[in-house]
Amino acid sequence: MSNKKKKKLTPVQQEYQAFAKAREPQRPVLANVFKAFIVGGFISLLGQGIADFFIWNFDFTEKTAGNPTVAVLILISVVLTSLGVYDHIAQWAGAGTAVPVTGFANTIASAAIEHRTEGYVLGVGGNMFKLAGSVIAFGVFAAFVVALIKTLFTMLGGA
Amino acid sequence: MLKGHQTWVFPSKPTILSTGTVVGPFEGKGPLADDYDVVHGDLWLGQDSYEKAEKKMMEEAFEIAIRKAGLQKQDIQFFLGGDLLNQIISSSFAARSLAVPYIGLFGACSTSMQSLSMGALLVDSKSADYVLCGTASHNPAVEKQFRYPTEYGAQKPPTAQWTATAAGAALLGPAGDGPKVTSATIGRVVDMGLSDPFNMGAAMAPAAVDTLTAHFRDLGISPEEYDLIATGDLARVGHQIARDLLIKHGLEIPEEIFTDCGILIYGEDQPVMAGGSGCGCAAVVAYGHILNRMKKGELKKVLIVATGALLSPLSYQQKESIPCIAHAVAIEYNG
């Protein structure tokens, strides 16, 4: 992809891009990976804590505790987004806050807040899945393909 | 009067009679806070949308500029302005309340100097007595337009820039006390094939270099003529690239006189990645900070090169590269 893109550039453009690249600060990938690991791990730990809380205090099993746990994490994420804190945490944490379910909740909540001024129907309703929409579309499609493969294997006499 | 290929010289030296600068709370915490006329503590400015807040800031900047010059709205013949929102609504809506003949401009973040150079041309050619030039940008409103929702948690790279919440206006007149606009160089669109909207500095630097080179070539002068040369909003990354690129092209600007509005507007401790950007950035730094320094006698001749990235969210999604432009205006003050 990037090679194909480069081919369209003139020699002058290519020369400049190399010139500019040498003067641009790079993303601190190693530090970002480390931060993402810490924060992502912390969110997972938090989720585990919440799940245990439900299992110990209420009538939940390890299987059924998943749903209320996700709901609590989503609630925390939406509250932090509404308070304008989530994006600051995310700037530091990167993928650590983007990958867990909190990131998904944030995409929907932030888009809904952003388009509030255009009204509930055309603004909030029409735009809240602006970022999350492609996650849902491709997620559902991927699930469909996986289910299809599984069905085919079963039909062919697999386990 | 045309000189060289793309430079206007203004023999009558139109005067910047007054300026108005209005900024948001984050800019008010920056190092130039004392140079602005109004620092708002509320990002909403009491409005119910950020778009209205941007328009309101622009209107305030106009009112301040007109009042400081001791004029009335009806004395202004033309208003030249633009902004970053779709169909430049902030400028057009502000022009509605201003109720003076209006020419809307779009030059992205170069609008401040684009409007000032056109205004100076109108005054110099006696097509107008008083021209108001202005522009504004509002961080959340512009982010919404060009990027992700403001509260969306995406990590920005160190090359990204922070759109300034700021509005700046300058009132030009034929004579009087104040800094004079002596020449202006209109830039060409330069596209080096960069397409990352989180790295605008590198995309815009060649445009600034092109305009600077043209300015010195057309006027036959050297950079040392100026006490200060400020690029618009290249920020730390782009400014360094522009500096090195100029050296490569054999035009060395002494380090101590070459700066950038996107670097000046925010302090080192403010989390803005590479620095500031947006229409309002170059406008308030030039009309506030730099003109104040001229009035204090610290600077006599300055050149401001406002840079603009002429992309749209649509062109970016369709994988187009970012065309960029820069306009330079020379201002002198011997008060």
Coordinates of C-alpha atoms in Angstrom, one line a residue:
Chain A
M1 CA 0.0 0.0 0.0
S2 CA 2.6 2.5 1.0
N3 CA 4.9 1.5 -1.8
K4 CA 2.0 1.9 -4.3
K5 CA 1.4 5.4 -2.8
K6 CA 5.0 6.4 -3.1
K7 CA 5.1 5.5 -6.7
K8 CA 2.7 8.2 -7.6
L9 CA 4.9 10.8 -6.0
T10 CA 7.3 12.9 -8.0
P11 CA 11.0 12.6 -7.1
V12 CA 10.8 16.1 -5.5
Q13 CA 7.9 15.0 -3.3
Q14 CA 9.8 11.8 -2.4
E15 CA 12.9 13.7 -1.5
Y16 CA 10.9 16.2 0.6
Q17 CA 9.1 13.4 2.5
A18 CA 12.4 11.8 3.4
F19 CA 13.7 15.2 4.4
A20 CA 10.7 15.9 6.6
K21 CA 10.6 12.4 8.1
A22 CA 14.1 12.8 9.4
R23 CA 12.9 15.8 11.4
E24 CA 9.6 14.5 12.8
P25 CA 9.4 13.1 16.3
Q26 CA 8.4 9.4 16.1
R27 CA 5.6 7.9 18.2
P28 CA 7.2 6.5 21.3
V29 CA 6.1 3.0 20.4
L30 CA 7.8 1.1 23.2
A31 CA 6.6 3.4 25.9
N32 CA 3.1 3.4 24.3
V33 CA 3.0 -0.4 24.3
F34 CA 4.1 -0.5 28.0
K35 CA 1.5 2.1 29.0
A36 CA -1.2 0.2 27.0
F37 CA -0.2 -3.0 28.8
I38 CA -0.5 -1.4 32.2
V39 CA -3.8 0.4 31.6
G40 CA -5.4 -2.4 29.6
G41 CA -4.3 -4.8 32.3
F42 CA -5.7 -2.5 35.0
I43 CA -9.1 -2.3 33.3
S44 CA -9.1 -6.1 33.0
L45 CA -8.2 -6.4 36.7
L46 CA -11.0 -4.0 37.5
G47 CA -13.4 -6.1 35.4
Q48 CA -12.3 -9.2 37.3
G49 CA -12.9 -7.4 40.6
I50 CA -16.4 -6.4 39.5
A51 CA -17.2 -9.9 38.3
D52 CA -16.0 -11.4 41.6
F53 CA -18.1 -8.8 43.5
F54 CA -21.2 -10.0 41.6
I55 CA -20.4 -13.7 42.2
W56 CA -19.7 -13.2 45.9
N57 CA -22.5 -10.9 46.7
F58 CA -25.3 -11.9 44.3
D59 CA -26.6 -15.0 42.7
F60 CA -24.2 -15.0 39.7
T61 CA -21.9 -17.7 38.3
E62 CA -18.7 -17.1 36.5
K63 CA -20.6 -17.4 33.2
T64 CA -23.5 -15.1 34.1
A65 CA -21.4 -12.4 35.8
G66 CA -20.1 -11.3 32.4
N67 CA -23.0 -9.2 31.4
P68 CA -23.4 -7.0 34.6
T69 CA -19.6 -6.6 34.7
V70 CA -19.5 -5.2 31.1
A71 CA -22.5 -3.0 32.0
V72 CA -20.6 -1.5 34.9
L73 CA -17.4 -0.9 32.9
I74 CA -19.5 0.8 30.1
L75 CA -21.2 3.0 32.7
I76 CA -17.8 4.0 34.2
S77 CA -16.5 4.8 30.7
V78 CA -19.5 6.8 29.7
V79 CA -19.4 8.8 33.0
L80 CA -15.7 9.6 32.5
T81 CA -16.4 10.5 28.9
S82 CA -19.2 12.9 29.9
L83 CA -16.9 14.5 32.5
G84 CA -14.4 15.2 29.8
V85 CA -11.7 13.0 31.5
Y86 CA -11.7 9.9 29.3
D87 CA -9.9 11.5 26.3
H88 CA -7.1 12.8 28.6
I89 CA -6.6 9.3 30.0
A90 CA -6.7 7.9 26.5
Q91 CA -4.0 10.3 25.3
W92 CA -1.7 8.7 27.9
A93 CA -2.9 5.2 27.7
G94 CA -3.5 4.7 23.9
A95 CA -4.6 1.3 23.1
G96 CA -4.9 0.5 26.8
T97 CA -8.2 2.3 26.9
A98 CA -9.2 1.9 23.3
V99 CA -9.2 -1.9 23.1
P100 CA -11.3 -2.9 26.1
V101 CA -15.1 -2.4 26.1
T102 CA -14.6 1.0 27.7
G103 CA -13.1 2.3 24.4
F104 CA -16.2 1.1 22.5
A105 CA -18.5 2.8 25.0
N106 CA -16.4 6.0 24.6
T107 CA -16.8 6.1 20.8
I108 CA -20.5 6.0 21.2
A109 CA -20.8 8.4 24.1
S110 CA -18.4 11.0 22.6
A111 CA -20.1 11.0 19.3
A112 CA -23.5 11.4 21.0
I113 CA -22.2 14.3 23.1
E114 CA -20.6 15.9 20.1
H115 CA -23.7 16.0 18.0
R116 CA -26.1 17.0 20.8
T117 CA -26.4 20.5 19.4
E118 CA -28.0 19.1 16.1
G119 CA -30.9 17.7 18.1
Y120 CA -31.8 14.3 19.3
V121 CA -33.0 12.7 16.1
L122 CA -30.6 14.0 13.4
G123 CA -27.8 14.8 15.9
V124 CA -27.5 12.2 18.6
G125 CA -29.4 9.4 17.0
G126 CA -27.9 9.9 13.6
N127 CA -24.3 10.3 14.7
M128 CA -23.8 8.2 17.8
F129 CA -22.7 5.2 15.8
K130 CA -20.4 7.3 13.5
L131 CA -17.3 5.7 14.9
A132 CA -18.8 2.6 16.4
G133 CA -20.8 1.7 13.3
S134 CA -17.9 0.2 11.4
V135 CA -16.9 -1.8 14.5
I136 CA -20.4 -3.2 14.7
A137 CA -20.6 -3.8 10.9
F138 CA -17.3 -5.6 10.6
G139 CA -17.7 -7.4 13.9
V140 CA -21.0 -8.9 12.9
F141 CA -19.6 -9.8 9.5
A142 CA -16.6 -11.5 11.1
A143 CA -18.9 -13.4 13.4
F144 CA -20.9 -14.5 10.4
V145 CA -17.9 -15.8 8.6
V146 CA -16.6 -17.7 11.6
A147 CA -20.1 -19.2 12.2
L148 CA -20.2 -20.3 8.6
I149 CA -16.8 -22.0 8.8
K150 CA -17.8 -23.8 12.0
T151 CA -21.1 -25.0 10.5
L152 CA -19.2 -26.3 7.4
F153 CA -16.8 -28.2 9.5
T154 CA -19.6 -29.7 11.6
M155 CA -21.5 -30.7 8.4
L156 CA -18.3 -32.4 7.0
G157 CA -18.2 -34.6 10.1
G158 CA -15.9 -32.6 12.3
A159 CA -16.1 -32.6 16.1
Chain B
M1 CA 1.6 47.7 -7.1
L2 CA 2.9 44.4 -8.4
K3 CA 6.6 43.8 -7.8
G4 CA 8.2 40.7 -9.2
H5 CA 5.9 37.7 -9.7
Q6 CA 3.6 37.6 -6.8
T7 CA 4.3 40.5 -4.4
W8 CA 2.3 43.6 -3.8
V9 CA 4.0 46.7 -2.6
F10 CA 1.7 49.3 -1.0
P11 CA 3.3 52.8 -1.5
S12 CA 0.5 54.5 0.5
K13 CA 1.3 52.2 3.5
P14 CA -2.2 51.4 4.8
T15 CA -2.3 51.6 8.6
I16 CA -3.5 49.0 11.0
L17 CA -5.5 51.4 13.1
S18 CA -6.5 48.9 15.7
T19 CA -6.9 45.2 16.4
G20 CA -9.2 43.0 18.5
T21 CA -8.1 39.7 19.9
V22 CA -10.3 37.3 21.8
V23 CA -9.2 33.9 23.1
G24 CA -10.5 30.9 25.1
P25 CA -9.6 29.7 28.5
F26 CA -6.8 27.4 27.4
E27 CA -5.0 30.1 25.4
G28 CA -5.5 32.4 28.4
K29 CA -3.2 30.1 30.4
G30 CA -0.6 30.4 27.7
P31 CA 2.4 32.8 27.9
L32 CA 0.8 35.5 25.8
A33 CA -2.3 36.0 27.9
D34 CA -1.4 39.7 28.6
D35 CA -1.4 40.5 24.9
Y36 CA -5.0 39.6 24.3
D37 CA -8.0 42.0 24.7
V38 CA -10.4 39.4 26.1
V39 CA -9.7 36.0 27.6
H40 CA -12.8 34.0 28.1
G41 CA -13.1 31.6 31.0
D42 CA -15.9 29.7 29.4
L43 CA -15.4 27.8 26.2
W44 CA -19.1 28.1 25.3
L45 CA -19.1 31.9 25.7
G46 CA -22.6 31.5 27.1
Q47 CA -23.8 30.1 23.7
D48 CA -25.6 26.8 23.2
S49 CA -23.2 25.4 20.6
Y50 CA -19.5 25.7 19.9
E51 CA -20.2 27.0 16.4
K52 CA -22.1 29.9 17.9
A53 CA -19.3 30.5 20.3
E54 CA -16.9 30.8 17.4
K55 CA -19.1 33.4 15.7
K56 CA -19.5 35.2 19.0
M57 CA -15.7 35.4 19.5
M58 CA -15.4 36.9 16.0
E59 CA -18.1 39.5 16.6
E60 CA -16.3 40.5 19.8
A61 CA -13.0 40.9 18.1
F62 CA -14.7 43.1 15.5
E63 CA -16.4 45.3 18.1
I64 CA -13.1 45.7 20.1
A65 CA -11.2 46.7 16.9
I66 CA -13.9 49.2 15.8
R67 CA -14.2 50.7 19.3
K68 CA -10.5 51.0 19.7
A69 CA -10.2 52.9 16.4
G70 CA -12.9 55.3 17.6
L71 CA -15.1 54.4 14.6
Q72 CA -18.7 53.1 14.1
K73 CA -19.8 50.0 12.2
Q74 CA -21.1 52.2 9.4
D75 CA -17.7 53.7 8.8
I76 CA -16.3 50.3 7.7
Q77 CA -16.6 49.8 3.9
F78 CA -15.7 46.2 3.7
F79 CA -15.2 43.2 5.9
L80 CA -12.9 40.4 4.7
G81 CA -12.9 37.3 6.7
G82 CA -13.0 33.5 6.8
D83 CA -12.8 30.6 9.1
L84 CA -12.5 26.8 9.2
L85 CA -16.1 25.7 9.5
N86 CA -18.0 24.4 6.5
Q87 CA -19.1 27.2 4.1
I88 CA -17.2 29.7 6.4
I89 CA -20.4 30.1 8.5
S90 CA -18.8 31.9 11.4
S91 CA -17.6 34.7 9.2
S92 CA -20.8 35.0 7.2
F93 CA -22.9 35.0 10.3
A94 CA -20.7 37.5 12.0
A95 CA -20.9 39.6 8.8
R96 CA -24.7 39.4 9.2
S97 CA -24.6 41.1 12.5
L98 CA -21.9 43.5 11.3
A99 CA -24.0 44.5 8.4
V100 CA -21.2 45.9 6.2
P101 CA -20.4 44.7 2.6
Y102 CA -18.6 41.4 3.0
I103 CA -16.2 39.3 1.0
G104 CA -15.8 35.8 2.5
L105 CA -12.4 34.2 2.1
F106 CA -11.1 30.7 2.6
G107 CA -7.5 30.2 3.2
A108 CA -7.7 27.8 6.1
C109 CA -5.2 28.9 8.7
S110 CA -3.6 31.4 6.3
T111 CA -6.9 33.5 6.4
S112 CA -5.5 36.1 8.7
M113 CA -2.7 37.3 6.3
Q114 CA -4.9 36.5 3.3
S115 CA -7.5 39.0 4.5
L116 CA -4.9 41.5 5.7
S117 CA -3.1 41.5 2.3
M118 CA -6.4 41.9 0.4
G119 CA -7.5 44.6 2.8
A120 CA -4.3 46.5 2.4
L121 CA -4.7 46.2 -1.4
L122 CA -8.2 47.7 -1.2
V123 CA -7.1 50.6 1.0
D124 CA -3.9 51.2 -1.0
S125 CA -5.9 51.3 -4.3
K126 CA -8.3 53.8 -2.7
S127 CA -11.1 51.3 -3.2
A128 CA -11.9 51.6 0.5
D129 CA -11.1 53.9 3.5
Y130 CA -11.7 51.4 6.3
V131 CA -11.5 47.7 5.9
L132 CA -12.0 45.1 8.6
C133 CA -10.0 41.9 8.3
G134 CA -10.7 39.0 10.6
T135 CA -10.8 35.3 11.3
A136 CA -11.5 32.9 14.1
S137 CA -11.1 29.3 15.1
H138 CA -12.7 27.4 18.0
N139 CA -11.0 24.2 19.1
P140 CA -14.0 21.8 19.7
A141 CA -15.9 23.3 16.7
V142 CA -13.0 22.7 14.4
E143 CA -12.1 19.3 15.8
K144 CA -15.6 18.2 15.2
Q145 CA -15.4 19.4 11.6
F146 CA -12.0 17.9 10.8
R147 CA -11.3 15.1 13.2
Y148 CA -13.0 13.0 15.8
P149 CA -15.5 14.0 18.5
T150 CA -13.6 16.0 21.2
E151 CA -14.3 13.5 24.0
Y152 CA -13.2 10.5 21.8
G153 CA -10.2 8.8 23.3
A154 CA -7.8 8.5 20.4
Q155 CA -4.1 8.9 21.1
K156 CA -2.6 11.8 19.1
P157 CA 0.9 11.5 17.8
P158 CA 3.6 14.0 18.8
T159 CA 3.4 15.7 15.4
A160 CA -0.3 16.6 16.0
Q161 CA -1.3 20.2 16.7
W162 CA -3.8 21.9 18.9
T163 CA -6.4 24.1 17.2
A164 CA -6.5 27.5 19.0
T165 CA -9.7 28.9 20.3
A166 CA -9.1 32.5 19.2
A167 CA -10.4 35.3 17.1
G168 CA -8.4 38.2 15.7
A169 CA -9.4 41.2 13.7
A170 CA -7.5 44.1 12.3
L171 CA -8.9 47.4 11.1
L172 CA -7.1 49.0 8.2
G173 CA -7.3 52.7 7.3
P174 CA -5.5 55.0 4.8
A175 CA -3.5 57.0 7.4
G176 CA -3.1 57.5 11.0
D177 CA -1.0 56.3 13.9
G178 CA -0.2 52.6 13.9
P179 CA 1.8 49.8 12.2
K180 CA 1.9 50.1 8.4
V181 CA 1.4 47.3 6.0
T182 CA 4.1 47.8 3.4
S183 CA 4.0 44.7 1.2
A184 CA 2.4 41.3 0.8
T185 CA 3.3 38.1 -1.0
I186 CA 0.5 35.9 -2.1
G187 CA 1.5 32.2 -2.0
R188 CA 1.1 29.4 -4.5
V189 CA -0.5 26.1 -3.5
V190 CA 2.3 23.6 -2.7
D191 CA 1.6 19.9 -2.3
M192 CA 4.4 17.6 -1.3
G193 CA 2.1 14.6 -1.2
L194 CA 1.7 14.4 2.6
S195 CA -1.7 13.2 3.6
D196 CA -1.5 12.8 7.4
P197 CA -3.8 15.4 9.1
F198 CA -2.0 14.8 12.3
N199 CA 1.2 16.1 10.8
M200 CA 0.2 19.4 9.3
G201 CA 3.4 21.2 10.1
A202 CA 5.4 19.0 7.7
A203 CA 2.7 19.4 5.0
M204 CA 2.7 23.2 5.3
A205 CA 6.4 23.9 5.7
P206 CA 7.2 23.8 2.0
A207 CA 4.4 26.3 1.3
A208 CA 5.9 28.7 3.9
V209 CA 9.4 28.2 2.3
D210 CA 8.0 28.8 -1.2
T211 CA 6.3 32.1 -0.1
L212 CA 9.3 33.3 1.9
T213 CA 11.7 32.6 -1.0
A214 CA 9.3 34.4 -3.4
H215 CA 9.0 37.4 -1.0
F216 CA 12.8 38.0 -0.8
R217 CA 13.2 37.3 -4.5
D218 CA 10.5 39.7 -5.6
L219 CA 11.5 42.5 -3.3
G220 CA 15.3 41.9 -3.8
I221 CA 15.9 42.0 0.0
S222 CA 17.5 39.7 2.5
P223 CA 15.9 38.3 5.7
E224 CA 18.0 40.6 7.8
E225 CA 15.8 43.4 6.7
Y226 CA 13.3 42.2 9.3
D227 CA 13.5 42.2 13.0
L228 CA 11.1 39.3 13.2
I229 CA 9.9 36.7 10.7
A230 CA 7.0 34.6 12.1
T231 CA 5.4 31.7 10.3
G232 CA 1.7 31.1 11.0
D233 CA 1.2 27.7 12.6
L234 CA 3.9 25.3 11.6
A235 CA 4.5 24.5 15.2
R236 CA 7.7 22.8 16.5
V237 CA 7.9 20.1 13.8
G238 CA 7.0 22.1 10.8
H239 CA 9.0 25.1 11.8
Q240 CA 12.2 23.1 12.2
I241 CA 11.6 21.6 8.8
A242 CA 11.0 25.0 7.2
R243 CA 14.2 26.3 8.8
D244 CA 16.3 23.5 7.4
L245 CA 14.5 23.6 4.1
L246 CA 15.3 27.3 3.7
I247 CA 19.0 26.6 4.4
K248 CA 18.9 23.9 1.8
H249 CA 17.5 26.4 -0.6
G250 CA 20.2 28.9 0.2
L251 CA 18.1 31.3 2.2
E252 CA 19.3 31.4 5.8
I253 CA 17.1 33.3 8.3
P254 CA 19.0 34.1 11.5
E255 CA 17.8 31.9 14.3
E256 CA 16.9 34.7 16.7
I257 CA 14.5 36.5 14.3
F258 CA 12.7 33.4 13.0
T259 CA 9.8 32.1 15.0
D260 CA 6.4 30.6 14.7
C261 CA 3.0 31.7 16.1
G262 CA 2.0 28.1 16.8
I263 CA 5.0 27.8 19.1
L264 CA 4.6 31.2 20.8
I265 CA 0.9 30.8 21.6
Y266 CA 1.2 27.9 24.1
G267 CA 3.7 27.3 26.9
E268 CA 6.0 24.3 27.2
D269 CA 3.8 22.9 30.0
Q270 CA 0.6 22.9 27.9
P271 CA -0.2 19.5 26.4
V272 CA -0.5 20.6 22.8
M273 CA 1.9 18.1 21.2
A274 CA 3.8 20.0 18.4
G275 CA 2.1 23.4 19.1
G276 CA -0.9 25.5 18.1
S277 CA -2.8 25.8 14.8
G278 CA -6.0 27.1 13.5
C279 CA -7.1 30.4 11.8
G280 CA -7.1 32.2 15.1
C281 CA -3.6 31.2 16.1
A282 CA -1.6 33.4 13.6
A283 CA -4.3 36.1 14.0
V284 CA -4.1 36.6 17.7
V285 CA -0.3 36.1 18.0
A286 CA 0.2 38.7 15.1
Y287 CA -2.5 41.2 16.1
G288 CA -1.9 40.8 19.8
H289 CA 1.6 39.8 20.8
I290 CA 3.7 40.9 17.7
L291 CA 2.0 44.2 17.2
N292 CA 2.2 45.0 20.9
R293 CA 5.9 44.4 20.7
M294 CA 6.1 46.8 17.7
K295 CA 4.2 49.4 19.6
K296 CA 6.6 49.0 22.5
G297 CA 9.4 49.8 20.1
E298 CA 11.0 46.3 20.4
L299 CA 10.4 45.6 16.7
K300 CA 10.4 47.8 13.7
K301 CA 9.8 45.6 10.7
V302 CA 8.2 42.2 10.8
L303 CA 7.1 39.6 8.3
I304 CA 4.2 37.3 9.1
V305 CA 3.8 34.2 6.9
A306 CA 0.4 32.6 7.8
T307 CA 0.2 29.0 6.5
G308 CA -2.9 27.1 5.6
A309 CA -3.6 23.4 4.9
L310 CA -6.4 23.4 2.3
L311 CA -7.8 19.9 3.0
S312 CA -11.3 18.9 3.8
P313 CA -12.4 15.9 5.9
L314 CA -13.8 14.4 2.7
S315 CA -10.6 14.8 0.7
Y316 CA -8.7 13.2 3.5
Q317 CA -11.0 10.2 3.7
Q318 CA -10.6 9.8 -0.1
K319 CA -6.9 9.6 0.5
E320 CA -6.0 12.9 -1.2
S321 CA -2.8 14.6 -0.2
I322 CA -2.9 18.0 1.6
P323 CA -2.4 21.1 -0.6
C324 CA -1.0 23.9 1.4
I325 CA -0.6 27.7 1.0
A326 CA 1.2 30.5 2.8
H327 CA 0.7 34.3 2.5
A328 CA 3.2 36.8 3.8
V329 CA 2.6 40.3 5.0
A330 CA 5.2 42.8 5.9
I331 CA 4.4 45.3 8.6
E332 CA 6.5 48.2 9.9
Y333 CA 6.2 50.7 12.7
N334 CA 8.2 53.7 13.3
G335 CA 6.1 55.2 16.1

